[in-house]
């Protein structure tokens, strides 16, 4: 494989903006669970050699009523304890909640340099995004990306407009609020592990959000599966989200869900092998078209196969030396491939 420009620079273009988020976003809001989540993240990072899931410390569901300020202070203390390899985010209260402004001022103001993003729930329009952006700027945390939670039919209708905002990094789907906002028109099994993939209104919402994200180079993040003890059902749901609905990231609400999500979103060993050979051949050809196993490959397919390798890295899969070096910023990609395209 020839040395040269990084495949991200050559192939991804606008898609590079959200290409590098871990595939799992783990939520916790109770102090003991937040501490355990941060410890678990460090253990996974040591095991896989990369940070394979985000930890989002939750104020919206974690803070007791009347105790929002104390909970925000706790979140700051925990975020500041995290080491430099950690990816820690915070879900604050919605923009129309009395605690929103103080959440941002306290958390982003004190710990903004240690956070990877802020999650804003119940976003209804771009106006909500703009309000959150201004609050971050007032807290001297204007560098932080925003991730937003789409939870209503009106928000789904505006998904493309919301995804287009440059501060927005990812859109997540809030399944349970979405179903309950229909006044009983969607049955309760629309929130279940099966119904959420079959009810037409839920399916339409998921596809709209995924399409909006892909149109603007953002990351679509799939909703939780509440049946957290049923790992088989969780794995099936995660695979459907990834392979049928176009999602590249998924929420976890229990530590036991993390490995299952990583496995579901990871490419197979065969996919990694093929992607490695094609990217090596492409780099040797200076990204000109090549023939590989009797099929034409060019920039469009190179982009796909490079994203397979990105996802392999994000899920902690083992990568060959000629690819792994691209993920070590200390070393330039100078290893030569011995593979030749057929």
XYZ file of C-alpha atoms in Angstrom:
342
model
C 0.000 0.000 0.000
C 1.492 3.310 -1.042
C 1.919 6.195 1.364
C -0.300 9.112 0.544
C -3.328 11.016 1.644
C -5.543 9.436 4.276
C -8.576 7.622 2.814
C -10.829 9.883 4.886
C -9.539 12.884 2.996
C -9.766 11.202 -0.394
C -13.098 9.440 -0.090
C -15.458 10.798 2.514
C -15.871 14.495 1.776
C -18.927 15.876 3.579
C -19.604 12.485 5.141
C -16.435 12.786 7.219
C -18.181 15.137 9.666
C -19.982 12.349 11.502
C -18.048 9.320 10.379
C -16.101 8.686 13.551
C -18.640 8.386 16.351
C -18.674 5.118 18.298
C -21.588 2.898 17.293
C -22.909 2.653 20.872
C -24.082 5.497 23.121
C -24.563 4.315 26.707
C -26.900 6.306 28.983
C -26.926 6.419 32.778
C -28.272 8.959 35.252
C -27.912 7.504 38.762
C -24.593 8.249 40.454
C -23.537 4.643 41.026
C -24.408 3.714 37.446
C -22.697 6.774 36.020
C -19.496 5.883 37.869
C -19.776 2.257 36.741
C -20.330 3.374 33.133
C -17.160 5.458 33.134
C -15.197 2.576 34.655
C -16.644 0.182 32.087
C -15.716 2.522 29.241
C -12.108 2.570 30.425
C -12.084 -1.239 30.609
C -13.482 -1.591 27.094
C -10.964 0.933 25.764
C -8.145 -1.102 27.276
C -9.589 -4.320 25.844
C -10.247 -3.087 22.307
C -7.546 -0.440 21.929
C -10.153 2.191 21.038
C -13.058 3.924 22.751
C -15.931 1.811 21.414
C -18.847 3.511 23.159
C -19.774 6.939 24.454
C -20.993 7.473 27.997
C -23.821 10.000 28.238
C -24.492 11.246 31.757
C -28.204 11.928 31.975
C -29.759 14.974 33.576
C -33.198 14.737 31.962
C -34.185 11.390 33.488
C -31.453 11.243 36.132
C -32.055 14.448 38.066
C -34.745 14.314 40.788
C -37.391 17.021 40.624
C -36.084 19.976 42.568
C -32.569 18.545 42.585
C -31.543 19.572 39.082
C -28.736 21.895 40.218
C -27.178 19.306 42.507
C -27.353 16.674 39.775
C -25.686 19.029 37.281
C -22.873 19.615 39.776
C -22.459 15.848 40.183
C -22.276 15.400 36.418
C -19.546 18.052 36.229
C -17.525 16.303 38.943
C -17.785 12.951 37.164
C -16.933 14.403 33.758
C -13.826 16.051 35.172
C -12.686 12.723 36.631
C -12.647 11.057 33.218
C -9.252 10.613 31.580
C -8.208 12.003 28.222
C -9.202 8.848 26.321
C -12.774 8.936 27.582
C -15.719 10.080 25.489
C -18.214 11.626 27.894
C -21.365 13.498 26.924
C -24.307 14.917 28.854
C -28.025 14.921 28.154
C -29.422 18.144 29.562
C -33.064 19.083 30.061
C -35.155 20.228 27.060
C -34.817 23.844 25.992
C -38.249 24.735 27.438
C -37.461 23.227 30.873
C -36.697 25.673 33.727
C -33.374 23.919 34.357
C -32.099 24.070 30.765
C -30.162 27.340 30.973
C -28.558 26.433 34.280
C -27.712 22.939 33.002
C -25.769 24.419 30.112
C -24.142 27.155 32.180
C -23.025 24.724 34.897
C -22.072 21.690 32.853
C -20.750 23.148 29.613
C -19.234 26.094 31.461
C -17.240 23.957 33.889
C -16.626 20.735 31.952
C -17.034 21.725 28.306
C -13.424 20.874 27.444
C -13.866 17.340 28.731
C -17.131 16.611 26.890
C -17.533 15.202 23.381
C -21.052 16.603 22.842
C -24.264 17.791 24.452
C -27.519 15.902 23.861
C -30.669 18.033 23.626
C -33.925 16.078 24.130
C -37.370 16.867 22.706
C -36.108 19.077 19.894
C -39.067 20.281 17.848
C -37.452 22.669 15.359
C -34.284 24.425 14.297
C -35.243 27.219 16.693
C -34.561 24.805 19.566
C -31.150 24.010 18.103
C -30.346 27.708 17.766
C -31.371 28.325 21.362
C -29.081 25.529 22.533
C -26.259 26.838 20.378
C -26.578 30.308 21.898
C -26.592 28.848 25.395
C -23.351 26.985 24.653
C -21.757 30.148 23.323
C -22.792 32.030 26.468
C -21.089 29.297 28.512
C -17.878 29.648 26.436
C -18.474 26.164 25.046
C -19.287 27.061 21.463
C -16.966 24.306 20.231
C -19.244 21.505 21.459
C -21.339 19.613 18.896
C -25.025 19.090 19.559
C -26.825 15.796 19.286
C -30.603 16.015 19.258
C -33.462 13.700 20.142
C -36.443 13.589 17.771
C -39.527 12.523 19.738
C -42.685 13.863 18.080
C -44.460 13.736 14.698
C -43.787 17.436 14.155
C -40.075 16.970 14.818
C -39.957 14.049 12.375
C -41.516 16.319 9.746
C -38.674 18.816 10.318
C -35.896 16.221 10.524
C -34.157 17.312 7.314
C -34.119 20.953 8.398
C -32.804 20.040 11.844
C -30.117 17.743 10.418
C -28.962 20.513 8.098
C -27.910 22.771 10.967
C -24.085 22.802 11.082
C -23.885 22.404 14.861
C -25.960 19.204 14.820
C -23.810 16.068 14.767
C -26.403 13.325 15.194
C -30.162 12.724 15.346
C -31.569 10.110 17.720
C -35.073 8.670 17.610
C -37.117 8.807 20.829
C -39.414 5.838 20.304
C -41.537 5.858 23.450
C -42.314 9.572 23.401
C -43.051 9.328 19.687
C -45.561 6.526 20.202
C -47.225 8.150 23.202
C -47.552 11.466 21.347
C -50.088 9.841 19.009
C -52.848 9.724 21.607
C -53.362 5.986 21.414
C -53.364 5.804 17.616
C -50.255 3.582 17.783
C -50.753 0.534 20.045
C -48.369 -0.105 22.907
C -46.599 -2.892 21.033
C -45.271 -0.161 18.740
C -42.774 0.450 21.560
C -41.755 -3.209 21.701
C -38.854 -4.992 20.100
C -41.071 -6.343 17.304
C -43.690 -3.642 16.778
C -41.231 -0.813 16.402
C -39.992 -2.424 13.183
C -43.422 -3.154 11.731
C -45.875 -0.376 12.607
C -46.033 1.899 9.531
C -45.905 5.215 11.430
C -42.905 4.132 13.503
C -41.126 2.698 10.475
C -41.747 5.918 8.530
C -40.327 8.023 11.382
C -37.203 5.896 11.637
C -36.581 6.083 7.904
C -37.149 9.847 7.780
C -34.592 10.412 10.519
C -32.039 8.095 8.932
C -32.548 9.686 5.507
C -32.204 13.196 6.913
C -28.927 12.288 8.587
C -27.447 10.675 5.504
C -28.516 13.634 3.357
C -26.484 16.003 5.538
C -23.566 13.798 6.588
C -24.839 13.339 10.152
C -25.129 10.190 12.291
C -28.525 8.494 12.763
C -28.740 6.952 16.232
C -31.305 4.245 16.900
C -33.557 4.176 19.944
C -33.248 1.964 22.991
C -34.551 -1.568 23.286
C -36.167 -1.789 26.699
C -36.059 -5.593 26.821
C -32.495 -5.318 28.099
C -32.337 -8.842 29.567
C -33.216 -10.451 26.227
C -29.884 -10.188 24.415
C -31.138 -12.260 21.483
C -34.006 -9.825 20.854
C -31.655 -6.878 21.324
C -29.181 -8.299 18.826
C -31.899 -8.885 16.258
C -33.194 -5.334 16.713
C -29.702 -3.853 16.441
C -28.970 -5.794 13.269
C -32.233 -4.617 11.696
C -31.479 -1.035 12.684
C -28.038 -1.261 11.083
C -28.739 -3.346 7.988
C -32.331 -2.448 7.070
C -32.958 1.033 8.491
C -29.612 2.713 7.851
C -28.639 3.502 11.444
C -24.952 3.655 12.329
C -25.269 4.138 16.078
C -27.573 2.892 18.859
C -28.461 3.706 22.449
C -27.690 1.389 25.365
C -29.447 1.675 28.742
C -27.855 -1.300 30.480
C -24.215 -2.450 30.549
C -25.226 -5.885 29.254
C -26.447 -4.278 26.020
C -23.110 -2.780 24.996
C -21.333 -5.877 23.652
C -24.448 -7.015 21.825
C -24.740 -3.650 20.077
C -21.056 -3.676 19.165
C -21.376 -7.148 17.674
C -24.522 -6.264 15.725
C -23.004 -3.149 14.168
C -19.603 -4.712 13.453
C -18.718 -5.970 9.955
C -17.917 -9.651 9.591
C -14.378 -10.993 9.248
C -15.052 -11.638 5.565
C -16.285 -8.079 5.016
C -13.133 -6.745 6.677
C -10.928 -8.997 4.551
C -12.530 -7.872 1.272
C -12.524 -4.204 2.288
C -8.842 -4.386 3.231
C -7.835 -5.858 -0.124
C -9.872 -3.352 -2.120
C -8.604 -0.323 -0.207
C -5.012 -1.564 -0.514
C -5.445 -2.021 -4.274
C -7.079 1.404 -4.573
C -4.281 3.148 -2.696
C -1.674 1.411 -4.887
C -3.565 2.720 -7.937
C -3.703 6.273 -6.516
C -7.473 5.781 -6.157
C -8.010 5.175 -9.872
C -10.449 2.372 -10.866
C -9.217 -1.212 -10.465
C -10.500 -4.682 -11.247
C -10.971 -6.851 -8.161
C -12.193 -10.451 -8.447
C -13.625 -9.682 -11.868
C -15.570 -6.593 -10.772
C -14.858 -2.923 -11.414
C -14.134 -0.897 -8.273
C -13.895 2.901 -8.223
C -14.272 5.877 -5.882
C -17.906 5.073 -5.082
C -17.153 1.522 -3.948
C -13.887 2.602 -2.285
C -15.924 4.949 -0.121
C -18.190 2.082 0.935
C -15.332 -0.300 1.728
C -13.421 2.354 3.651
C -16.516 2.931 5.781
C -16.610 -0.812 6.488
C -13.094 -0.471 7.908
C -14.038 2.620 9.908
C -16.927 0.701 11.433
C -14.624 -2.238 12.177
C -12.347 0.118 14.093
C -15.281 1.711 15.924
C -16.465 -1.712 17.084
C -13.076 -2.963 18.213
C -12.560 -5.515 15.430
C -9.067 -6.747 14.625
C -7.598 -4.990 11.588
C -4.628 -5.955 9.388
C -1.441 -3.935 9.813
C -1.852 -2.093 6.512
C -5.208 -0.750 7.709
C -4.562 -0.412 11.417
C -1.809 2.080 10.745
C -4.399 4.537 9.415
C -5.888 4.658 12.901
C -2.594 5.456 14.622
C -2.083 9.214 14.264
C 1.544 8.887 15.350
C 2.484 6.859 12.288
C 2.011 7.693 8.600
C 0.491 4.992 6.363
C 3.700 3.677 4.799
C 3.241 -0.102 4.956
C 3.157 -1.690 1.513
C 0.522 -4.254 0.664
C 1.494 -7.610 -0.791
C -2.035 -8.148 -2.141
C -2.728 -7.753 -5.834
C -6.182 -7.360 -7.315
C -7.422 -10.243 -9.402
